[in-house]
mmCIF file of C-alpha atoms and ligand atoms in Angstrom:
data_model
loop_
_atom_site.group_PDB
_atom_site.id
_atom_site.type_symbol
_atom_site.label_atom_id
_atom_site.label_comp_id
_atom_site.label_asym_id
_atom_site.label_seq_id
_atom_site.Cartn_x
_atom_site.Cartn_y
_atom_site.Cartn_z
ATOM 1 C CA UNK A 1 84.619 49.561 67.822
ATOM 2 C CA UNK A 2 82.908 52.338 66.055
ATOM 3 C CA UNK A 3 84.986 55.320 65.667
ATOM 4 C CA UNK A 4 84.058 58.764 66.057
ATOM 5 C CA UNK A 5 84.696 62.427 65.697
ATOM 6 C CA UNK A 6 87.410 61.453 63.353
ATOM 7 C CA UNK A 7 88.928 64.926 63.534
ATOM 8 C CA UNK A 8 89.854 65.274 66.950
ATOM 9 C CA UNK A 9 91.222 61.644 67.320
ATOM 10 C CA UNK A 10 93.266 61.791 64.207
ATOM 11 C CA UNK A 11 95.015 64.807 65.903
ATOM 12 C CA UNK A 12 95.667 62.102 68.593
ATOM 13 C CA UNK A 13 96.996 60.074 66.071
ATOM 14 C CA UNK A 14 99.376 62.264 65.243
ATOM 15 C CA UNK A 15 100.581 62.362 68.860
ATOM 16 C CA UNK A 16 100.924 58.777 68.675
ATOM 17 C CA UNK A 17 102.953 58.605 65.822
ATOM 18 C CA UNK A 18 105.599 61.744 66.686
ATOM 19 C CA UNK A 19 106.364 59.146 69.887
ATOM 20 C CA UNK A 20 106.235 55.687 67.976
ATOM 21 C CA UNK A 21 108.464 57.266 65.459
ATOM 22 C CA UNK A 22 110.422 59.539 67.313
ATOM 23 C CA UNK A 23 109.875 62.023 65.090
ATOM 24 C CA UNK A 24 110.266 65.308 67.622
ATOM 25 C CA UNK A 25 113.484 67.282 66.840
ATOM 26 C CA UNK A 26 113.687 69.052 70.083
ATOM 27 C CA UNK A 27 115.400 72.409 68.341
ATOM 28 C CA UNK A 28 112.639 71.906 66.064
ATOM 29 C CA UNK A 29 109.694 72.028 68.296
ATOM 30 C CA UNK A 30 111.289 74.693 70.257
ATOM 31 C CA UNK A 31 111.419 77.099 67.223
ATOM 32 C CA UNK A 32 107.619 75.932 67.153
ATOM 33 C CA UNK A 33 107.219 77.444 70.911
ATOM 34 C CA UNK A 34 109.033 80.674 69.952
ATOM 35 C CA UNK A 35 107.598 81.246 66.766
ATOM 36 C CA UNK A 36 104.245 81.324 68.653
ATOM 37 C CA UNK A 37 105.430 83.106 71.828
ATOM 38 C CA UNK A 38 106.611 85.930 69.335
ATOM 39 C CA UNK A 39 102.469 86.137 67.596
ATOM 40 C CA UNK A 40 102.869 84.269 64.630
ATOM 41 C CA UNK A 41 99.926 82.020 63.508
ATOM 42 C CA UNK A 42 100.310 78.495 64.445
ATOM 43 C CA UNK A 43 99.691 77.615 60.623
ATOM 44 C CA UNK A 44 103.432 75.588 60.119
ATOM 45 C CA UNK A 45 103.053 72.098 58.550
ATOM 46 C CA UNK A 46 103.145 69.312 61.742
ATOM 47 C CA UNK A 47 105.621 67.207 63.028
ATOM 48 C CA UNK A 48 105.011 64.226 60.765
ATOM 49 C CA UNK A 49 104.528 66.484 57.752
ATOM 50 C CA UNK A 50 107.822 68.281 58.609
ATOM 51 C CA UNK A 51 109.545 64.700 58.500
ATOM 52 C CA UNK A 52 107.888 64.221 55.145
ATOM 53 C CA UNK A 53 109.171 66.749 53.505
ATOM 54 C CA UNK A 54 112.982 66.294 55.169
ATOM 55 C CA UNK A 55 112.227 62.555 53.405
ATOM 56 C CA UNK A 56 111.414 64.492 49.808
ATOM 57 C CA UNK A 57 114.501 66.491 49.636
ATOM 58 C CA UNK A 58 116.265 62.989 50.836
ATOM 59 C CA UNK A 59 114.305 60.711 48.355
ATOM 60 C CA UNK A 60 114.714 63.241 45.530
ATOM 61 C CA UNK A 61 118.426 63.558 46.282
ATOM 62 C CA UNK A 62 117.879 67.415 46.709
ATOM 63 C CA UNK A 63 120.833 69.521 46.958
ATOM 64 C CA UNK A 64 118.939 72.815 46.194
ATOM 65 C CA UNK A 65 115.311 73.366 47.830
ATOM 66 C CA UNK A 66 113.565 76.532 47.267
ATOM 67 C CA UNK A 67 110.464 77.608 49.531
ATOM 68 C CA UNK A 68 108.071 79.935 49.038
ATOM 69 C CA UNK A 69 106.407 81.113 52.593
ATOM 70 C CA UNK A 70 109.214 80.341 55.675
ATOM 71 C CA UNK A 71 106.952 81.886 58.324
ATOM 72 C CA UNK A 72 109.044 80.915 61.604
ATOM 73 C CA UNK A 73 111.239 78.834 59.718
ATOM 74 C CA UNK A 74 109.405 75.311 61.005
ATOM 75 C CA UNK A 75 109.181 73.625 57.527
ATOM 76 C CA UNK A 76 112.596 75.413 56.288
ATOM 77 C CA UNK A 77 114.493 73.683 58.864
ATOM 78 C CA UNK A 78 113.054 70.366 57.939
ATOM 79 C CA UNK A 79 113.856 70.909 54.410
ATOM 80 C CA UNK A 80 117.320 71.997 55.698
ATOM 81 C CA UNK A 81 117.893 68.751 57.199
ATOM 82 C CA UNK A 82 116.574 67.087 53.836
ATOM 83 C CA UNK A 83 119.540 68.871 51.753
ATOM 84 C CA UNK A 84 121.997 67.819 54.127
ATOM 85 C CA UNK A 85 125.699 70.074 55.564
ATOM 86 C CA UNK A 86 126.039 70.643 51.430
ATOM 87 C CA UNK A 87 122.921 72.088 50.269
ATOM 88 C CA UNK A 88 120.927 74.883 50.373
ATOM 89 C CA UNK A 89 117.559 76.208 51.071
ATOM 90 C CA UNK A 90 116.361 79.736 49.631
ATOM 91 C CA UNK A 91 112.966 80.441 51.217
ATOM 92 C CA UNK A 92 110.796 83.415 50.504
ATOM 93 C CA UNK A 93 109.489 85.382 53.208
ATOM 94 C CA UNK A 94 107.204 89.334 52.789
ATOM 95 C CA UNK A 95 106.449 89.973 56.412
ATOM 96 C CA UNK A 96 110.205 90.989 58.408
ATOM 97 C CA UNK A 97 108.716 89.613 61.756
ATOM 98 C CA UNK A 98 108.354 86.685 60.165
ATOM 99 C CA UNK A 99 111.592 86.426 58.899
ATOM 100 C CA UNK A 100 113.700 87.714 61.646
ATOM 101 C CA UNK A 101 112.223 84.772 64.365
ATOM 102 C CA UNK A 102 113.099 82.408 61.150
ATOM 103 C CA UNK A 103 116.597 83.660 61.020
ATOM 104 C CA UNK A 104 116.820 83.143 64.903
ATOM 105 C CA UNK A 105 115.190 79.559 64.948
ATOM 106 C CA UNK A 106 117.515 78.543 62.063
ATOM 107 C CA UNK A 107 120.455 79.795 63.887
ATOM 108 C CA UNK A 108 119.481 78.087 67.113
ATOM 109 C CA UNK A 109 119.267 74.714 65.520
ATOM 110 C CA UNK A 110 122.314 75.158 63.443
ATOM 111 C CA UNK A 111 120.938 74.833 60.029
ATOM 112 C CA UNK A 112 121.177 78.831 59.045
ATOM 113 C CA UNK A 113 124.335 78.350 56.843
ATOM 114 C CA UNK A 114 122.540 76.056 54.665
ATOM 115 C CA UNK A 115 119.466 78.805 54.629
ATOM 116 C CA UNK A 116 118.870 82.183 52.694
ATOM 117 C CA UNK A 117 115.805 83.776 53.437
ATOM 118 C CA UNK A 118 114.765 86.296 50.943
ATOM 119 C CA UNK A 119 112.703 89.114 52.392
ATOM 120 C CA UNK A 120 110.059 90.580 49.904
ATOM 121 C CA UNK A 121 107.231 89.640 48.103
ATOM 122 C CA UNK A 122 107.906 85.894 46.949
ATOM 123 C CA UNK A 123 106.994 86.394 43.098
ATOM 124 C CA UNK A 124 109.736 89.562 43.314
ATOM 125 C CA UNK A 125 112.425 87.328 44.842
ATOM 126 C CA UNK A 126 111.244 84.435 42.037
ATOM 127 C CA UNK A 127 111.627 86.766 39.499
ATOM 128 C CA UNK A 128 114.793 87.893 40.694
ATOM 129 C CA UNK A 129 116.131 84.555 40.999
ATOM 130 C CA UNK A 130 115.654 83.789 37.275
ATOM 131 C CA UNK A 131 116.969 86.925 36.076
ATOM 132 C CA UNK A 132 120.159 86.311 38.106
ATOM 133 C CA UNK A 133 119.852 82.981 36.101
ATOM 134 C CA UNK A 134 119.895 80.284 39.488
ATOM 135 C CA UNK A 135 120.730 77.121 38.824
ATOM 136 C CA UNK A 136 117.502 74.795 38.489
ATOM 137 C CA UNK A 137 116.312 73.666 42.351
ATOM 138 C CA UNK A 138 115.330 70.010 42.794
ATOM 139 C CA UNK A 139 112.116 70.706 45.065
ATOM 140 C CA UNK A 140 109.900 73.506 45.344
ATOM 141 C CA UNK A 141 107.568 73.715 48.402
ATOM 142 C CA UNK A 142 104.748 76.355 47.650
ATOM 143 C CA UNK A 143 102.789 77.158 50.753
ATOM 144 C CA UNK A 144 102.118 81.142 50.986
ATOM 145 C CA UNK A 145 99.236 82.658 50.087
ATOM 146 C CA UNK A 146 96.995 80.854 47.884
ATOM 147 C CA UNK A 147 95.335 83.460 45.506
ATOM 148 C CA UNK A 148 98.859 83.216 43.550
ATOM 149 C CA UNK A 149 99.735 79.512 43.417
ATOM 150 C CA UNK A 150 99.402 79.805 39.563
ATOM 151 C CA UNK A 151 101.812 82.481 39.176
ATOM 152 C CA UNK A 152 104.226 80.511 42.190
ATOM 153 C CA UNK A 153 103.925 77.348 40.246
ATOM 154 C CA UNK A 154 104.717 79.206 36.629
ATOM 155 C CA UNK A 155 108.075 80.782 37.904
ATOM 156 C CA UNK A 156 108.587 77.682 39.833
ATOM 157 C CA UNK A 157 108.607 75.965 36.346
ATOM 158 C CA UNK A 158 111.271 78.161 34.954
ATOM 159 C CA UNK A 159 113.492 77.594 38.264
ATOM 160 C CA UNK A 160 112.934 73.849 37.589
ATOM 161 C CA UNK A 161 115.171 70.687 35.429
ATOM 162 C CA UNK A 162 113.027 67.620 34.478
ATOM 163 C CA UNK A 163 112.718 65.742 37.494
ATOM 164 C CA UNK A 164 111.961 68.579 39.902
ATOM 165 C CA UNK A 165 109.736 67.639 42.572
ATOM 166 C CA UNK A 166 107.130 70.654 43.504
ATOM 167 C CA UNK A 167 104.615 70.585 46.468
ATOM 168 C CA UNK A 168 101.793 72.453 47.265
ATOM 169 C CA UNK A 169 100.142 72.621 50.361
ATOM 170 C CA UNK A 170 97.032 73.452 51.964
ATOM 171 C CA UNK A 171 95.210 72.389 48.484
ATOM 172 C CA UNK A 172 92.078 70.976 50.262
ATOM 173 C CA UNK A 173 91.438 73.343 53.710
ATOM 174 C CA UNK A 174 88.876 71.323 54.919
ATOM 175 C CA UNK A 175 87.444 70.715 52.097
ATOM 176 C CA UNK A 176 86.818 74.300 51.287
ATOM 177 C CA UNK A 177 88.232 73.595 47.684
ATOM 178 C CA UNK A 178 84.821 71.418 46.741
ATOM 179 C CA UNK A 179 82.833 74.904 47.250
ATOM 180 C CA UNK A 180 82.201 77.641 45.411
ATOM 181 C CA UNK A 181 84.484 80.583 45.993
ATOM 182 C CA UNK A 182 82.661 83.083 46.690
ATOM 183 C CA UNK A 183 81.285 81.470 49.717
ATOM 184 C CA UNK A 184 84.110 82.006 51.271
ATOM 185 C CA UNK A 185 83.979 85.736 51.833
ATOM 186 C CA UNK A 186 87.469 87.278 52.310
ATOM 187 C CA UNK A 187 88.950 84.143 51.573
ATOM 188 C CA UNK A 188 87.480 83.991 47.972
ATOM 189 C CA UNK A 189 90.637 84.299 46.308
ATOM 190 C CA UNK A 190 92.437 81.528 48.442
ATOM 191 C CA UNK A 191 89.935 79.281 47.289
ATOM 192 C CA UNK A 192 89.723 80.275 43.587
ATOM 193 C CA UNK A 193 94.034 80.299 43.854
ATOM 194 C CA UNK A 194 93.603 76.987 45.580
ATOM 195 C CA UNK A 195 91.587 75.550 42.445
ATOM 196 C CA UNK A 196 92.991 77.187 39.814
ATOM 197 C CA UNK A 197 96.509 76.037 41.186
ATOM 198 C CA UNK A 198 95.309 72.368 40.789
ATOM 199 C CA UNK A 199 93.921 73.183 37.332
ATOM 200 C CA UNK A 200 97.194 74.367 35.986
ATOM 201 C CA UNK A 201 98.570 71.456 37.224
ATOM 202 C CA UNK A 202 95.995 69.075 34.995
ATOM 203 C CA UNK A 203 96.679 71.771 32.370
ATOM 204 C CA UNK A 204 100.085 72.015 31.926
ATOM 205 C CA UNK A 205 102.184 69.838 29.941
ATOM 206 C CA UNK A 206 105.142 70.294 31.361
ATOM 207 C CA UNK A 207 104.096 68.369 35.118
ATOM 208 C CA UNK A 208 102.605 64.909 36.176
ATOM 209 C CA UNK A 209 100.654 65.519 39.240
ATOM 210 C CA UNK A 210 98.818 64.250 41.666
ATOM 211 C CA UNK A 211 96.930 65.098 45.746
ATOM 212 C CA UNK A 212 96.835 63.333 48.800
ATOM 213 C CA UNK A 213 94.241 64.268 51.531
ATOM 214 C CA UNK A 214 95.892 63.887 54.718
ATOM 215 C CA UNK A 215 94.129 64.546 58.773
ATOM 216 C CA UNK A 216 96.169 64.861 62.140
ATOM 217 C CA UNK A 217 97.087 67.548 63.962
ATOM 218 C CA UNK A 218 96.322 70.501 61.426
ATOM 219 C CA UNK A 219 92.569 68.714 60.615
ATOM 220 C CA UNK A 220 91.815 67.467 57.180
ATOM 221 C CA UNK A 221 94.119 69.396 54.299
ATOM 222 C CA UNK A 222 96.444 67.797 51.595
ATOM 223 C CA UNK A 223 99.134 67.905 49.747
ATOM 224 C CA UNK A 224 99.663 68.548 45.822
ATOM 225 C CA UNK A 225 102.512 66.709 44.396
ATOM 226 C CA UNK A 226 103.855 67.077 40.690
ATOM 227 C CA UNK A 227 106.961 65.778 38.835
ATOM 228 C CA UNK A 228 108.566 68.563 36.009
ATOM 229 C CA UNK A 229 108.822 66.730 32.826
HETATM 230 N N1 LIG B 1 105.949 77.006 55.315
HETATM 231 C C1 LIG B 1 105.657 77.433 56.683
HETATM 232 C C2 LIG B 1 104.291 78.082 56.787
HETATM 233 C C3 LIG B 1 104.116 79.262 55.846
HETATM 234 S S1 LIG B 1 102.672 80.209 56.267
HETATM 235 C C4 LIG B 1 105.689 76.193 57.601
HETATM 236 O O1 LIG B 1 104.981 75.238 57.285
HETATM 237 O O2 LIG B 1 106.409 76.215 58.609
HETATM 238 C C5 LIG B 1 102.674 81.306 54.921
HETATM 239 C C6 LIG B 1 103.766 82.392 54.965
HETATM 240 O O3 LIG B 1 103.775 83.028 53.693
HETATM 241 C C7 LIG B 1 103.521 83.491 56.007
HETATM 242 O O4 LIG B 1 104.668 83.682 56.804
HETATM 243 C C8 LIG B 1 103.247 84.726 55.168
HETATM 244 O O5 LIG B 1 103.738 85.930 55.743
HETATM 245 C C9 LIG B 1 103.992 84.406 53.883
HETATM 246 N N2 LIG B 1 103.475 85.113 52.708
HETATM 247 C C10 LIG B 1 102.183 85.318 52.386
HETATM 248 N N3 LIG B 1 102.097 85.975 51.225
HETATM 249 C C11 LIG B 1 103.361 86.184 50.788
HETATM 250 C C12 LIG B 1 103.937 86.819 49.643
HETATM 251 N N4 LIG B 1 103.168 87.357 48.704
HETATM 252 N N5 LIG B 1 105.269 86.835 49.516
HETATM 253 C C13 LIG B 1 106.053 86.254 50.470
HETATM 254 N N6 LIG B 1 105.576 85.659 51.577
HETATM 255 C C14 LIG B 1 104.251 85.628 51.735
HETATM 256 C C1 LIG B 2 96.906 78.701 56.495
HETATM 257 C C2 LIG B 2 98.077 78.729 55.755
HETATM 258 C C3 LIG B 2 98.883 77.613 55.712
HETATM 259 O O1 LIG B 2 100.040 77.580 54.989
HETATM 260 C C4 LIG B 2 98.541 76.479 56.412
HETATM 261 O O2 LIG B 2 99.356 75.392 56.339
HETATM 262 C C5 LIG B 2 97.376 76.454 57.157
HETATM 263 C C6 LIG B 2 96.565 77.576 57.204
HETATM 264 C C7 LIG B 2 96.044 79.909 56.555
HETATM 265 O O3 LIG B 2 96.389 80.908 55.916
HETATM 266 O O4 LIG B 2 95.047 79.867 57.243
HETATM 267 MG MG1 LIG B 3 100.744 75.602 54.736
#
């Protein structure tokens, strides 16, 4: 059978696989609904992608997961479960709304002991996190805004042991990152972060990296995944 309008039934797809696998968390999902019901964009990471990244922190071992970008807390708390009763997320957070339905979700699912949000501009709290001399964190998910992915991913580098596992998402928005920037208006520096981000990541010496396109329910974006040598 000839398949079409890929978009729309890879967001069925998704569906599919959130029952086949059982991958629903109802706390989860409901921190989903209130995160919404309180205004904030639906712009979270999806079911299946929240599971992924509760797998990375498992895979990698993670006891210490730092995020930069929390929004309602949807891809925290999968990262929370990922570190496990012992281990701890920091995530990074500028806008208070933002933060306080986090705090709330987190607390309603039982995973805000093993959470710190840090409310402020996310290079300030990165910043302030090295000069308080943190112990190296063993993942690093970078999804805030894109125009400063190289300076995220440089600070992330000195918060970081060989071995670190850092992800970026949102690196391919459709495809927007094929285009030239400035045809994308106010988003122009997005785009030109979004590149340059992947850039430094061919560029520096200190990461192996690779992306991975991915569709479903948020349309066609991707990941970017590196190793710290
Ligand atoms: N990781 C979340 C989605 C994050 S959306 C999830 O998948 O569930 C991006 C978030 O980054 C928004 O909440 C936005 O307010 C925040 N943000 C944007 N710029 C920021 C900055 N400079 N410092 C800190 N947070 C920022
Ligand atoms: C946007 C941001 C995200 O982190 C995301 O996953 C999807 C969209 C945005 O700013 O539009
Ligand atoms: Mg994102």
């Amino acid at each position: 059978m000839i398949r079409h309008s890929a978009e729309r039934e890879s967001a069925e797809v998704d569906t599919y696989l959130n029952e086949v696998l059982g991958l629903e968390i109802p706390e989860l999902e409901a921190g989903r609904e209130h995160a919404h019901d309180a205004g904030l964009p639906r712009i979270e990471v999806s079911t299946a992608q929240g599971k992924f990244l509760q797998l990375m922190a498992e895979i990698t071992g993670a006891r210490r997961v730092l995020e930069v970008g929390t929004l309602g807390g949807y891809s925290t708390s999968w990262l929370a479960r990922g570190v496990g009763e012992r281990g701890q997320v920091i995530s990074c957070e500028f806008e208070p709304l933002h933060a306080s339905v986090a705090r709330e979700n987190l607390q309603r699912a039982g995973l805000s002991e093993r959470v710190e949000i840090k409310l402020g501009a996310a290079k300030g709290s990165l910043e302030n996190l090295i000069a308080a001399g943190a112990k190296p964190f063993e993942l690093i998910f970078i999804d805030a805004d894109k125009r400063n992915n190289v300076s995220y991913l440089e600070l992330a580098l000195e918060l970081s042991r060989a071995g670190t596992v850092l992800i970026l998402d949102n690196v391919i928005r459709g495809g927007a990152v094929l285009d030239d920037a400035a045809e994308h208006g106010a988003n122009e520096a997005d785009v030109r972060g979004v590149q340059e981000g992947l850039r430094w990541l061919r560029d520096s010496p200190r990461v192996s990296a690779t992306a991975l396109q991915t569709v479903g329910a948020k349309g066609w974006d991707g990941f970017a995944i590196a190793r710290v040598l």
